[in-house]
């Protein structure tokens, strides 16, 4: 960028040049962009960080250096930065010799040159889709978001979106448990990192006690007896299901007390559970050992559910 700056200053020595790029502090970028929009500077030398954001109505000409290194959507977005005032805008795309540019890149650049009228965004998107291909949503040729996040997560998100469109209640909150070691699937028990990651993802999506019991049975069948870390991980998963059923957003449990942070839709009887309120949380003052703490928290959550939360979700009962 420094070389371009020196070259521009030699070509137009009478014009003031200002610069904006991603290595500058955010406050400095903001100062440069706002100043340029207000008339400070004649030429703005910038990276593609300007492709969205501030309107500079006095700018009517843009030169894109090495346009072959940009995507079609990026170039279309950049083109929209000029001509936003009362003067017609123009964009000049500069590349190396055409012999050094891939044919697909040339097609993209020609598409941008062809669809140069106002409101051509849809035509550009359609042509880009034709050139790149839509891909196979469930196959190896898929090149979009599904390949990035995985088929299972994509299907999970798609299901939630469909339920929301149908007007169903999509409740995606997760209770926060602050009570010591979170547990784990140790590498000494399951050596393959990708297998462990897949199991963590599945565990995070389990929505009821029956599914959790089935998950534990599968672990026992595939990998043998559960180590202490895995037992702790499953115990926390059961408590998380219980807290969700009781509409408890956060559980803080230590040696001297248990503190619950309730959600707005909580409908239980805290007095019946022996809780007292302090600073927006409900406390049970009772000393516990580490080995007994999970059982006490689980019993407390069951008492809240029995006291009338009105929830229809099944309660998870097994705790180690």
PDB file of C-alpha atoms in Angstrom:
ATOM      1  CA  UNK A   1       0.000   0.000   0.000  1.00  0.00           C
ATOM      2  CA  UNK A   2       2.927   2.332   0.689  1.00  0.00           C
ATOM      3  CA  UNK A   3       4.175   1.860  -2.888  1.00  0.00           C
ATOM      4  CA  UNK A   4       0.758   2.784  -4.297  1.00  0.00           C
ATOM      5  CA  UNK A   5       0.631   5.839  -2.067  1.00  0.00           C
ATOM      6  CA  UNK A   6       4.009   7.084  -3.334  1.00  0.00           C
ATOM      7  CA  UNK A   7       3.020   6.416  -6.946  1.00  0.00           C
ATOM      8  CA  UNK A   8      -0.256   8.346  -6.605  1.00  0.00           C
ATOM      9  CA  UNK A   9       1.480  11.288  -4.968  1.00  0.00           C
ATOM     10  CA  UNK A  10       3.922  11.452  -7.886  1.00  0.00           C
ATOM     11  CA  UNK A  11       1.087  11.284 -10.444  1.00  0.00           C
ATOM     12  CA  UNK A  12      -1.146  13.920  -8.786  1.00  0.00           C
ATOM     13  CA  UNK A  13       1.119  16.003  -6.545  1.00  0.00           C
ATOM     14  CA  UNK A  14      -1.436  18.751  -6.212  1.00  0.00           C
ATOM     15  CA  UNK A  15      -4.092  16.561  -4.599  1.00  0.00           C
ATOM     16  CA  UNK A  16      -4.239  15.566  -0.942  1.00  0.00           C
ATOM     17  CA  UNK A  17      -4.129  11.806  -0.317  1.00  0.00           C
ATOM     18  CA  UNK A  18      -5.619  10.129   2.787  1.00  0.00           C
ATOM     19  CA  UNK A  19      -5.391   6.434   3.677  1.00  0.00           C
ATOM     20  CA  UNK A  20      -7.605   3.873   5.431  1.00  0.00           C
ATOM     21  CA  UNK A  21      -6.753   0.215   6.024  1.00  0.00           C
ATOM     22  CA  UNK A  22      -7.351  -2.546   8.544  1.00  0.00           C
ATOM     23  CA  UNK A  23      -4.038  -2.171  10.388  1.00  0.00           C
ATOM     24  CA  UNK A  24      -4.991   1.293  11.586  1.00  0.00           C
ATOM     25  CA  UNK A  25      -6.757   1.756  14.954  1.00  0.00           C
ATOM     26  CA  UNK A  26     -10.540   1.847  14.643  1.00  0.00           C
ATOM     27  CA  UNK A  27     -10.722   5.423  15.907  1.00  0.00           C
ATOM     28  CA  UNK A  28      -8.222   6.570  13.281  1.00  0.00           C
ATOM     29  CA  UNK A  29     -10.128   4.808  10.482  1.00  0.00           C
ATOM     30  CA  UNK A  30     -13.302   6.489  11.673  1.00  0.00           C
ATOM     31  CA  UNK A  31     -11.604   9.877  11.724  1.00  0.00           C
ATOM     32  CA  UNK A  32     -10.246   9.424   8.187  1.00  0.00           C
ATOM     33  CA  UNK A  33     -13.542   8.208   6.707  1.00  0.00           C
ATOM     34  CA  UNK A  34     -15.708  10.846   8.354  1.00  0.00           C
ATOM     35  CA  UNK A  35     -13.194  13.525   7.414  1.00  0.00           C
ATOM     36  CA  UNK A  36     -13.088  12.387   3.784  1.00  0.00           C
ATOM     37  CA  UNK A  37     -16.881  12.416   3.628  1.00  0.00           C
ATOM     38  CA  UNK A  38     -16.791  15.981   4.979  1.00  0.00           C
ATOM     39  CA  UNK A  39     -14.274  17.130   2.364  1.00  0.00           C
ATOM     40  CA  UNK A  40     -10.910  16.459   4.001  1.00  0.00           C
ATOM     41  CA  UNK A  41      -8.693  15.018   1.256  1.00  0.00           C
ATOM     42  CA  UNK A  42      -9.082  14.607  -2.484  1.00  0.00           C
ATOM     43  CA  UNK A  43      -8.146  10.927  -2.913  1.00  0.00           C
ATOM     44  CA  UNK A  44      -8.875   8.077  -0.512  1.00  0.00           C
ATOM     45  CA  UNK A  45      -6.470   5.140  -0.784  1.00  0.00           C
ATOM     46  CA  UNK A  46      -8.105   2.233   1.026  1.00  0.00           C
ATOM     47  CA  UNK A  47      -8.415  -1.522   1.224  1.00  0.00           C
ATOM     48  CA  UNK A  48     -11.751  -3.274   0.794  1.00  0.00           C
ATOM     49  CA  UNK A  49     -12.791  -2.240   4.316  1.00  0.00           C
ATOM     50  CA  UNK A  50     -14.788   0.505   2.588  1.00  0.00           C
ATOM     51  CA  UNK A  51     -17.069  -1.966   0.766  1.00  0.00           C
ATOM     52  CA  UNK A  52     -19.869  -1.250   3.238  1.00  0.00           C
ATOM     53  CA  UNK A  53     -20.545   1.619   5.580  1.00  0.00           C
ATOM     54  CA  UNK A  54     -20.219   5.368   5.244  1.00  0.00           C
ATOM     55  CA  UNK A  55     -21.744   7.106   2.217  1.00  0.00           C
ATOM     56  CA  UNK A  56     -19.348   9.530   0.530  1.00  0.00           C
ATOM     57  CA  UNK A  57     -21.697  11.467  -1.747  1.00  0.00           C
ATOM     58  CA  UNK A  58     -18.936  13.607  -3.268  1.00  0.00           C
ATOM     59  CA  UNK A  59     -16.985  10.543  -4.488  1.00  0.00           C
ATOM     60  CA  UNK A  60     -17.833   9.666  -8.076  1.00  0.00           C
ATOM     61  CA  UNK A  61     -14.775   7.735  -9.292  1.00  0.00           C
ATOM     62  CA  UNK A  62     -13.194   4.527  -8.003  1.00  0.00           C
ATOM     63  CA  UNK A  63     -10.154   2.658  -9.290  1.00  0.00           C
ATOM     64  CA  UNK A  64      -9.883  -0.947  -8.092  1.00  0.00           C
ATOM     65  CA  UNK A  65      -6.307  -2.192  -8.302  1.00  0.00           C
ATOM     66  CA  UNK A  66      -5.951  -5.917  -9.068  1.00  0.00           C
ATOM     67  CA  UNK A  67      -9.686  -6.448  -9.419  1.00  0.00           C
ATOM     68  CA  UNK A  68      -9.020 -10.101 -10.313  1.00  0.00           C
ATOM     69  CA  UNK A  69      -8.209 -10.732  -6.643  1.00  0.00           C
ATOM     70  CA  UNK A  70     -11.708  -9.765  -5.510  1.00  0.00           C
ATOM     71  CA  UNK A  71     -14.870 -11.816  -5.608  1.00  0.00           C
ATOM     72  CA  UNK A  72     -17.824 -10.777  -7.729  1.00  0.00           C
ATOM     73  CA  UNK A  73     -19.937  -9.846  -4.698  1.00  0.00           C
ATOM     74  CA  UNK A  74     -17.086  -7.765  -3.279  1.00  0.00           C
ATOM     75  CA  UNK A  75     -16.651  -5.848  -6.510  1.00  0.00           C
ATOM     76  CA  UNK A  76     -20.389  -5.201  -6.754  1.00  0.00           C
ATOM     77  CA  UNK A  77     -20.389  -3.918  -3.183  1.00  0.00           C
ATOM     78  CA  UNK A  78     -17.361  -1.725  -3.801  1.00  0.00           C
ATOM     79  CA  UNK A  79     -18.936  -0.297  -6.937  1.00  0.00           C
ATOM     80  CA  UNK A  80     -21.822   0.920  -4.816  1.00  0.00           C
ATOM     81  CA  UNK A  81     -19.511   3.218  -2.838  1.00  0.00           C
ATOM     82  CA  UNK A  82     -19.369   5.816  -5.636  1.00  0.00           C
ATOM     83  CA  UNK A  83     -22.059   7.738  -7.455  1.00  0.00           C
ATOM     84  CA  UNK A  84     -24.249   8.068  -4.373  1.00  0.00           C
ATOM     85  CA  UNK A  85     -24.647  11.812  -4.774  1.00  0.00           C
ATOM     86  CA  UNK A  86     -25.899  13.907  -7.675  1.00  0.00           C
ATOM     87  CA  UNK A  87     -22.997  12.977  -9.964  1.00  0.00           C
ATOM     88  CA  UNK A  88     -22.825   9.769 -11.986  1.00  0.00           C
ATOM     89  CA  UNK A  89     -20.246   7.340 -10.627  1.00  0.00           C
ATOM     90  CA  UNK A  90     -17.717   5.308 -12.560  1.00  0.00           C
ATOM     91  CA  UNK A  91     -15.479   2.407 -11.582  1.00  0.00           C
ATOM     92  CA  UNK A  92     -12.260   1.391 -13.311  1.00  0.00           C
ATOM     93  CA  UNK A  93     -11.139  -2.223 -12.774  1.00  0.00           C
ATOM     94  CA  UNK A  94      -7.414  -2.763 -13.245  1.00  0.00           C
ATOM     95  CA  UNK A  95      -5.840  -6.204 -13.662  1.00  0.00           C
ATOM     96  CA  UNK A  96      -2.646  -7.751 -14.916  1.00  0.00           C
ATOM     97  CA  UNK A  97      -2.440  -8.989 -18.512  1.00  0.00           C
ATOM     98  CA  UNK A  98      -5.413 -11.221 -19.325  1.00  0.00           C
ATOM     99  CA  UNK A  99      -3.083 -14.158 -20.027  1.00  0.00           C
ATOM    100  CA  UNK A 100      -2.330 -14.392 -16.295  1.00  0.00           C
ATOM    101  CA  UNK A 101      -5.968 -14.432 -15.150  1.00  0.00           C
ATOM    102  CA  UNK A 102      -8.048 -17.567 -14.829  1.00  0.00           C
ATOM    103  CA  UNK A 103     -10.988 -17.905 -17.219  1.00  0.00           C
ATOM    104  CA  UNK A 104     -13.479 -18.040 -14.348  1.00  0.00           C
ATOM    105  CA  UNK A 105     -12.143 -14.748 -12.989  1.00  0.00           C
ATOM    106  CA  UNK A 106     -12.466 -13.127 -16.407  1.00  0.00           C
ATOM    107  CA  UNK A 107     -16.103 -14.258 -16.589  1.00  0.00           C
ATOM    108  CA  UNK A 108     -16.764 -12.619 -13.237  1.00  0.00           C
ATOM    109  CA  UNK A 109     -15.209  -9.342 -14.334  1.00  0.00           C
ATOM    110  CA  UNK A 110     -17.140  -9.382 -17.611  1.00  0.00           C
ATOM    111  CA  UNK A 111     -20.349 -10.018 -15.670  1.00  0.00           C
ATOM    112  CA  UNK A 112     -19.740  -6.909 -13.591  1.00  0.00           C
ATOM    113  CA  UNK A 113     -19.047  -4.874 -16.742  1.00  0.00           C
ATOM    114  CA  UNK A 114     -22.219  -6.191 -18.426  1.00  0.00           C
ATOM    115  CA  UNK A 115     -24.640  -5.546 -15.574  1.00  0.00           C
ATOM    116  CA  UNK A 116     -23.788  -1.928 -14.838  1.00  0.00           C
ATOM    117  CA  UNK A 117     -27.241  -0.459 -14.476  1.00  0.00           C
ATOM    118  CA  UNK A 118     -29.035   0.510 -11.288  1.00  0.00           C
ATOM    119  CA  UNK A 119     -30.620  -2.454  -9.505  1.00  0.00           C
ATOM    120  CA  UNK A 120     -28.523  -5.105 -11.250  1.00  0.00           C
ATOM    121  CA  UNK A 121     -27.684  -6.936  -8.023  1.00  0.00           C
ATOM    122  CA  UNK A 122     -30.105  -9.802  -8.637  1.00  0.00           C
ATOM    123  CA  UNK A 123     -28.787 -10.447 -12.159  1.00  0.00           C
ATOM    124  CA  UNK A 124     -25.217 -10.465 -10.863  1.00  0.00           C
ATOM    125  CA  UNK A 125     -26.114 -12.921  -8.096  1.00  0.00           C
ATOM    126  CA  UNK A 126     -27.905 -15.215 -10.571  1.00  0.00           C
ATOM    127  CA  UNK A 127     -24.959 -15.160 -12.983  1.00  0.00           C
ATOM    128  CA  UNK A 128     -22.538 -15.841 -10.126  1.00  0.00           C
ATOM    129  CA  UNK A 129     -24.654 -18.837  -9.082  1.00  0.00           C
ATOM    130  CA  UNK A 130     -24.605 -20.153 -12.640  1.00  0.00           C
ATOM    131  CA  UNK A 131     -20.816 -19.843 -12.823  1.00  0.00           C
ATOM    132  CA  UNK A 132     -20.030 -21.360  -9.433  1.00  0.00           C
ATOM    133  CA  UNK A 133     -22.853 -23.897  -9.386  1.00  0.00           C
ATOM    134  CA  UNK A 134     -25.405 -24.388  -6.636  1.00  0.00           C
ATOM    135  CA  UNK A 135     -23.670 -27.504  -5.323  1.00  0.00           C
ATOM    136  CA  UNK A 136     -25.198 -30.649  -3.848  1.00  0.00           C
ATOM    137  CA  UNK A 137     -26.674 -29.778  -0.461  1.00  0.00           C
ATOM    138  CA  UNK A 138     -25.893 -33.178   1.071  1.00  0.00           C
ATOM    139  CA  UNK A 139     -22.939 -34.248  -1.088  1.00  0.00           C
ATOM    140  CA  UNK A 140     -19.204 -33.681  -1.427  1.00  0.00           C
ATOM    141  CA  UNK A 141     -19.696 -30.909  -3.986  1.00  0.00           C
ATOM    142  CA  UNK A 142     -21.427 -28.647  -1.475  1.00  0.00           C
ATOM    143  CA  UNK A 143     -19.280 -25.530  -1.161  1.00  0.00           C
ATOM    144  CA  UNK A 144     -21.311 -23.192   1.016  1.00  0.00           C
ATOM    145  CA  UNK A 145     -22.177 -22.850   4.680  1.00  0.00           C
ATOM    146  CA  UNK A 146     -23.189 -26.496   5.149  1.00  0.00           C
ATOM    147  CA  UNK A 147     -19.707 -27.727   4.301  1.00  0.00           C
ATOM    148  CA  UNK A 148     -18.271 -25.247   6.774  1.00  0.00           C
ATOM    149  CA  UNK A 149     -20.479 -26.115   9.768  1.00  0.00           C
ATOM    150  CA  UNK A 150     -21.319 -29.745   9.009  1.00  0.00           C
ATOM    151  CA  UNK A 151     -24.496 -31.489   7.869  1.00  0.00           C
ATOM    152  CA  UNK A 152     -25.794 -32.288  11.368  1.00  0.00           C
ATOM    153  CA  UNK A 153     -25.535 -28.717  12.654  1.00  0.00           C
ATOM    154  CA  UNK A 154     -27.006 -27.395   9.404  1.00  0.00           C
ATOM    155  CA  UNK A 155     -29.994 -29.728   9.738  1.00  0.00           C
ATOM    156  CA  UNK A 156     -30.414 -28.690  13.377  1.00  0.00           C
ATOM    157  CA  UNK A 157     -30.440 -24.988  12.493  1.00  0.00           C
ATOM    158  CA  UNK A 158     -32.749 -25.646   9.538  1.00  0.00           C
ATOM    159  CA  UNK A 159     -35.204 -27.465  11.772  1.00  0.00           C
ATOM    160  CA  UNK A 160     -35.246 -24.565  14.250  1.00  0.00           C
ATOM    161  CA  UNK A 161     -35.803 -22.086  11.422  1.00  0.00           C
ATOM    162  CA  UNK A 162     -38.688 -24.123  10.004  1.00  0.00           C
ATOM    163  CA  UNK A 163     -40.315 -24.399  13.426  1.00  0.00           C
ATOM    164  CA  UNK A 164     -40.034 -20.658  13.867  1.00  0.00           C
ATOM    165  CA  UNK A 165     -41.588 -20.019  10.447  1.00  0.00           C
ATOM    166  CA  UNK A 166     -44.501 -22.328  11.376  1.00  0.00           C
ATOM    167  CA  UNK A 167     -45.121 -20.193  14.441  1.00  0.00           C
ATOM    168  CA  UNK A 168     -43.857 -22.715  16.978  1.00  0.00           C
ATOM    169  CA  UNK A 169     -42.070 -21.640  20.135  1.00  0.00           C
ATOM    170  CA  UNK A 170     -38.315 -22.076  19.580  1.00  0.00           C
ATOM    171  CA  UNK A 171     -36.745 -21.842  23.037  1.00  0.00           C
ATOM    172  CA  UNK A 172     -32.979 -22.138  22.623  1.00  0.00           C
ATOM    173  CA  UNK A 173     -31.593 -20.949  25.967  1.00  0.00           C
ATOM    174  CA  UNK A 174     -29.207 -23.099  28.005  1.00  0.00           C
ATOM    175  CA  UNK A 175     -28.766 -22.949  31.804  1.00  0.00           C
ATOM    176  CA  UNK A 176     -25.358 -21.849  33.044  1.00  0.00           C
ATOM    177  CA  UNK A 177     -23.830 -24.167  35.684  1.00  0.00           C
ATOM    178  CA  UNK A 178     -21.031 -22.830  37.851  1.00  0.00           C
ATOM    179  CA  UNK A 179     -20.136 -25.683  40.161  1.00  0.00           C
ATOM    180  CA  UNK A 180     -16.563 -26.810  39.730  1.00  0.00           C
ATOM    181  CA  UNK A 181     -15.004 -29.018  37.103  1.00  0.00           C
ATOM    182  CA  UNK A 182     -17.119 -29.240  33.943  1.00  0.00           C
ATOM    183  CA  UNK A 183     -16.049 -32.801  33.164  1.00  0.00           C
ATOM    184  CA  UNK A 184     -14.787 -34.082  29.829  1.00  0.00           C
ATOM    185  CA  UNK A 185     -14.410 -36.993  27.440  1.00  0.00           C
ATOM    186  CA  UNK A 186     -10.709 -37.702  28.083  1.00  0.00           C
ATOM    187  CA  UNK A 187      -8.372 -38.446  25.193  1.00  0.00           C
ATOM    188  CA  UNK A 188      -7.079 -41.502  27.046  1.00  0.00           C
ATOM    189  CA  UNK A 189     -10.614 -42.948  26.826  1.00  0.00           C
ATOM    190  CA  UNK A 190     -11.548 -41.745  23.307  1.00  0.00           C
ATOM    191  CA  UNK A 191      -8.280 -41.079  21.409  1.00  0.00           C
ATOM    192  CA  UNK A 192      -9.816 -39.745  18.149  1.00  0.00           C
ATOM    193  CA  UNK A 193     -10.279 -35.967  18.401  1.00  0.00           C
ATOM    194  CA  UNK A 194     -12.963 -35.828  15.691  1.00  0.00           C
ATOM    195  CA  UNK A 195     -14.980 -38.543  17.462  1.00  0.00           C
ATOM    196  CA  UNK A 196     -14.825 -36.651  20.764  1.00  0.00           C
ATOM    197  CA  UNK A 197     -15.888 -33.434  19.052  1.00  0.00           C
ATOM    198  CA  UNK A 198     -18.874 -35.156  17.442  1.00  0.00           C
ATOM    199  CA  UNK A 199     -19.926 -36.596  20.806  1.00  0.00           C
ATOM    200  CA  UNK A 200     -19.675 -33.171  22.480  1.00  0.00           C
ATOM    201  CA  UNK A 201     -21.910 -31.697  19.767  1.00  0.00           C
ATOM    202  CA  UNK A 202     -24.487 -34.476  20.177  1.00  0.00           C
ATOM    203  CA  UNK A 203     -24.469 -34.109  23.956  1.00  0.00           C
ATOM    204  CA  UNK A 204     -25.074 -30.361  23.711  1.00  0.00           C
ATOM    205  CA  UNK A 205     -28.223 -30.961  21.636  1.00  0.00           C
ATOM    206  CA  UNK A 206     -29.875 -33.595  23.844  1.00  0.00           C
ATOM    207  CA  UNK A 207     -33.237 -32.238  24.966  1.00  0.00           C
ATOM    208  CA  UNK A 208     -34.610 -34.818  27.419  1.00  0.00           C
ATOM    209  CA  UNK A 209     -33.582 -37.423  29.983  1.00  0.00           C
ATOM    210  CA  UNK A 210     -34.424 -40.403  27.760  1.00  0.00           C
ATOM    211  CA  UNK A 211     -32.067 -39.186  25.045  1.00  0.00           C
ATOM    212  CA  UNK A 212     -29.342 -38.620  27.628  1.00  0.00           C
ATOM    213  CA  UNK A 213     -29.754 -42.149  28.999  1.00  0.00           C
ATOM    214  CA  UNK A 214     -29.482 -43.529  25.485  1.00  0.00           C
ATOM    215  CA  UNK A 215     -26.340 -41.445  24.909  1.00  0.00           C
ATOM    216  CA  UNK A 216     -24.731 -42.829  28.071  1.00  0.00           C
ATOM    217  CA  UNK A 217     -25.616 -46.396  27.075  1.00  0.00           C
ATOM    218  CA  UNK A 218     -23.956 -45.825  23.700  1.00  0.00           C
ATOM    219  CA  UNK A 219     -20.783 -44.544  25.372  1.00  0.00           C
ATOM    220  CA  UNK A 220     -20.629 -47.617  27.598  1.00  0.00           C
ATOM    221  CA  UNK A 221     -21.153 -49.919  24.634  1.00  0.00           C
ATOM    222  CA  UNK A 222     -18.576 -48.237  22.376  1.00  0.00           C
ATOM    223  CA  UNK A 223     -15.814 -47.244  24.778  1.00  0.00           C
ATOM    224  CA  UNK A 224     -16.316 -49.194  28.002  1.00  0.00           C
ATOM    225  CA  UNK A 225     -16.777 -48.006  31.599  1.00  0.00           C
ATOM    226  CA  UNK A 226     -16.978 -44.248  32.014  1.00  0.00           C
ATOM    227  CA  UNK A 227     -14.000 -42.503  33.644  1.00  0.00           C
ATOM    228  CA  UNK A 228     -14.638 -39.971  36.386  1.00  0.00           C
ATOM    229  CA  UNK A 229     -14.372 -37.004  33.988  1.00  0.00           C
ATOM    230  CA  UNK A 230     -17.053 -38.460  31.698  1.00  0.00           C
ATOM    231  CA  UNK A 231     -19.354 -39.216  34.634  1.00  0.00           C
ATOM    232  CA  UNK A 232     -19.012 -35.607  35.773  1.00  0.00           C
ATOM    233  CA  UNK A 233     -19.781 -34.364  32.243  1.00  0.00           C
ATOM    234  CA  UNK A 234     -22.982 -36.428  32.048  1.00  0.00           C
ATOM    235  CA  UNK A 235     -23.981 -35.403  35.564  1.00  0.00           C
ATOM    236  CA  UNK A 236     -23.753 -31.751  34.546  1.00  0.00           C
ATOM    237  CA  UNK A 237     -25.794 -32.511  31.418  1.00  0.00           C
ATOM    238  CA  UNK A 238     -28.547 -33.996  33.623  1.00  0.00           C
ATOM    239  CA  UNK A 239     -28.482 -30.992  35.914  1.00  0.00           C
ATOM    240  CA  UNK A 240     -28.693 -28.690  32.912  1.00  0.00           C
ATOM    241  CA  UNK A 241     -31.842 -30.491  31.745  1.00  0.00           C
ATOM    242  CA  UNK A 242     -33.279 -30.253  35.261  1.00  0.00           C
ATOM    243  CA  UNK A 243     -32.495 -26.539  35.496  1.00  0.00           C
ATOM    244  CA  UNK A 244     -34.124 -25.958  32.119  1.00  0.00           C
ATOM    245  CA  UNK A 245     -37.250 -27.763  33.262  1.00  0.00           C
ATOM    246  CA  UNK A 246     -37.334 -25.690  36.459  1.00  0.00           C
ATOM    247  CA  UNK A 247     -36.743 -22.470  34.415  1.00  0.00           C
ATOM    248  CA  UNK A 248     -33.537 -21.704  36.293  1.00  0.00           C
ATOM    249  CA  UNK A 249     -31.111 -19.705  34.188  1.00  0.00           C
ATOM    250  CA  UNK A 250     -27.988 -20.087  36.325  1.00  0.00           C
ATOM    251  CA  UNK A 251     -26.788 -22.302  39.163  1.00  0.00           C
ATOM    252  CA  UNK A 252     -23.850 -21.302  41.382  1.00  0.00           C
ATOM    253  CA  UNK A 253     -22.955 -24.001  43.913  1.00  0.00           C
ATOM    254  CA  UNK A 254     -20.097 -23.959  46.397  1.00  0.00           C
ATOM    255  CA  UNK A 255     -19.118 -25.485  49.710  1.00  0.00           C
ATOM    256  CA  UNK A 256     -21.264 -23.109  51.787  1.00  0.00           C
ATOM    257  CA  UNK A 257     -24.364 -22.384  49.678  1.00  0.00           C
ATOM    258  CA  UNK A 258     -26.284 -22.802  46.434  1.00  0.00           C
ATOM    259  CA  UNK A 259     -27.499 -19.759  44.497  1.00  0.00           C
ATOM    260  CA  UNK A 260     -30.112 -19.891  41.738  1.00  0.00           C
ATOM    261  CA  UNK A 261     -30.792 -17.175  39.176  1.00  0.00           C
ATOM    262  CA  UNK A 262     -34.367 -17.594  37.972  1.00  0.00           C
ATOM    263  CA  UNK A 263     -35.758 -16.792  34.547  1.00  0.00           C
ATOM    264  CA  UNK A 264     -38.682 -14.443  34.037  1.00  0.00           C
ATOM    265  CA  UNK A 265     -40.966 -17.396  33.183  1.00  0.00           C
ATOM    266  CA  UNK A 266     -40.192 -19.188  36.465  1.00  0.00           C
ATOM    267  CA  UNK A 267     -43.407 -20.173  38.235  1.00  0.00           C
ATOM    268  CA  UNK A 268     -42.282 -22.312  41.170  1.00  0.00           C
ATOM    269  CA  UNK A 269     -42.521 -21.822  44.925  1.00  0.00           C
ATOM    270  CA  UNK A 270     -39.124 -20.756  46.236  1.00  0.00           C
ATOM    271  CA  UNK A 271     -40.319 -20.685  49.836  1.00  0.00           C
ATOM    272  CA  UNK A 272     -41.336 -24.347  49.701  1.00  0.00           C
ATOM    273  CA  UNK A 273     -37.835 -25.188  48.498  1.00  0.00           C
ATOM    274  CA  UNK A 274     -36.312 -23.335  51.446  1.00  0.00           C
ATOM    275  CA  UNK A 275     -34.785 -20.539  49.374  1.00  0.00           C
ATOM    276  CA  UNK A 276     -34.270 -16.956  50.456  1.00  0.00           C
ATOM    277  CA  UNK A 277     -33.801 -14.034  48.100  1.00  0.00           C
ATOM    278  CA  UNK A 278     -30.685 -11.866  48.103  1.00  0.00           C
ATOM    279  CA  UNK A 279     -29.551  -9.427  45.410  1.00  0.00           C
ATOM    280  CA  UNK A 280     -31.848 -10.911  42.780  1.00  0.00           C
ATOM    281  CA  UNK A 281     -30.795 -14.520  43.441  1.00  0.00           C
ATOM    282  CA  UNK A 282     -32.319 -17.251  45.609  1.00  0.00           C
ATOM    283  CA  UNK A 283     -30.025 -18.917  48.118  1.00  0.00           C
ATOM    284  CA  UNK A 284     -29.975 -22.228  49.955  1.00  0.00           C
ATOM    285  CA  UNK A 285     -27.497 -21.920  52.824  1.00  0.00           C
ATOM    286  CA  UNK A 286     -26.222 -25.437  53.363  1.00  0.00           C
ATOM    287  CA  UNK A 287     -22.678 -26.764  53.560  1.00  0.00           C
ATOM    288  CA  UNK A 288     -21.888 -29.571  51.117  1.00  0.00           C
ATOM    289  CA  UNK A 289     -18.969 -31.750  50.119  1.00  0.00           C
ATOM    290  CA  UNK A 290     -17.949 -31.950  46.479  1.00  0.00           C
ATOM    291  CA  UNK A 291     -19.253 -35.505  46.178  1.00  0.00           C
ATOM    292  CA  UNK A 292     -22.725 -34.579  47.467  1.00  0.00           C
ATOM    293  CA  UNK A 293     -23.207 -31.236  45.718  1.00  0.00           C
ATOM    294  CA  UNK A 294     -24.699 -32.587  42.492  1.00  0.00           C
ATOM    295  CA  UNK A 295     -27.270 -34.610  44.438  1.00  0.00           C
ATOM    296  CA  UNK A 296     -28.298 -31.612  46.533  1.00  0.00           C
ATOM    297  CA  UNK A 297     -28.678 -29.310  43.527  1.00  0.00           C
ATOM    298  CA  UNK A 298     -30.682 -31.936  41.685  1.00  0.00           C
ATOM    299  CA  UNK A 299     -32.995 -32.469  44.666  1.00  0.00           C
ATOM    300  CA  UNK A 300     -33.487 -28.709  44.935  1.00  0.00           C
ATOM    301  CA  UNK A 301     -34.416 -28.423  41.265  1.00  0.00           C
ATOM    302  CA  UNK A 302     -36.862 -31.345  41.576  1.00  0.00           C
ATOM    303  CA  UNK A 303     -38.520 -29.587  44.508  1.00  0.00           C
ATOM    304  CA  UNK A 304     -38.967 -26.448  42.411  1.00  0.00           C
ATOM    305  CA  UNK A 305     -40.535 -28.439  39.589  1.00  0.00           C
ATOM    306  CA  UNK A 306     -42.868 -30.245  41.967  1.00  0.00           C
ATOM    307  CA  UNK A 307     -43.851 -26.884  43.474  1.00  0.00           C
ATOM    308  CA  UNK A 308     -45.503 -25.877  40.216  1.00  0.00           C
ATOM    309  CA  UNK A 309     -43.288 -24.602  37.412  1.00  0.00           C
ATOM    310  CA  UNK A 310     -45.938 -25.614  34.888  1.00  0.00           C
ATOM    311  CA  UNK A 311     -43.263 -27.004  32.588  1.00  0.00           C
ATOM    312  CA  UNK A 312     -44.097 -29.881  30.272  1.00  0.00           C
ATOM    313  CA  UNK A 313     -40.482 -31.021  29.813  1.00  0.00           C
ATOM    314  CA  UNK A 314     -39.455 -34.338  31.429  1.00  0.00           C
ATOM    315  CA  UNK A 315     -37.182 -34.159  34.441  1.00  0.00           C
ATOM    316  CA  UNK A 316     -33.741 -35.763  34.320  1.00  0.00           C
ATOM    317  CA  UNK A 317     -33.271 -37.840  37.461  1.00  0.00           C
ATOM    318  CA  UNK A 318     -30.014 -39.769  37.460  1.00  0.00           C
ATOM    319  CA  UNK A 319     -27.122 -37.923  39.078  1.00  0.00           C
ATOM    320  CA  UNK A 320     -23.721 -39.304  40.058  1.00  0.00           C
TER     321      UNK A 320
END
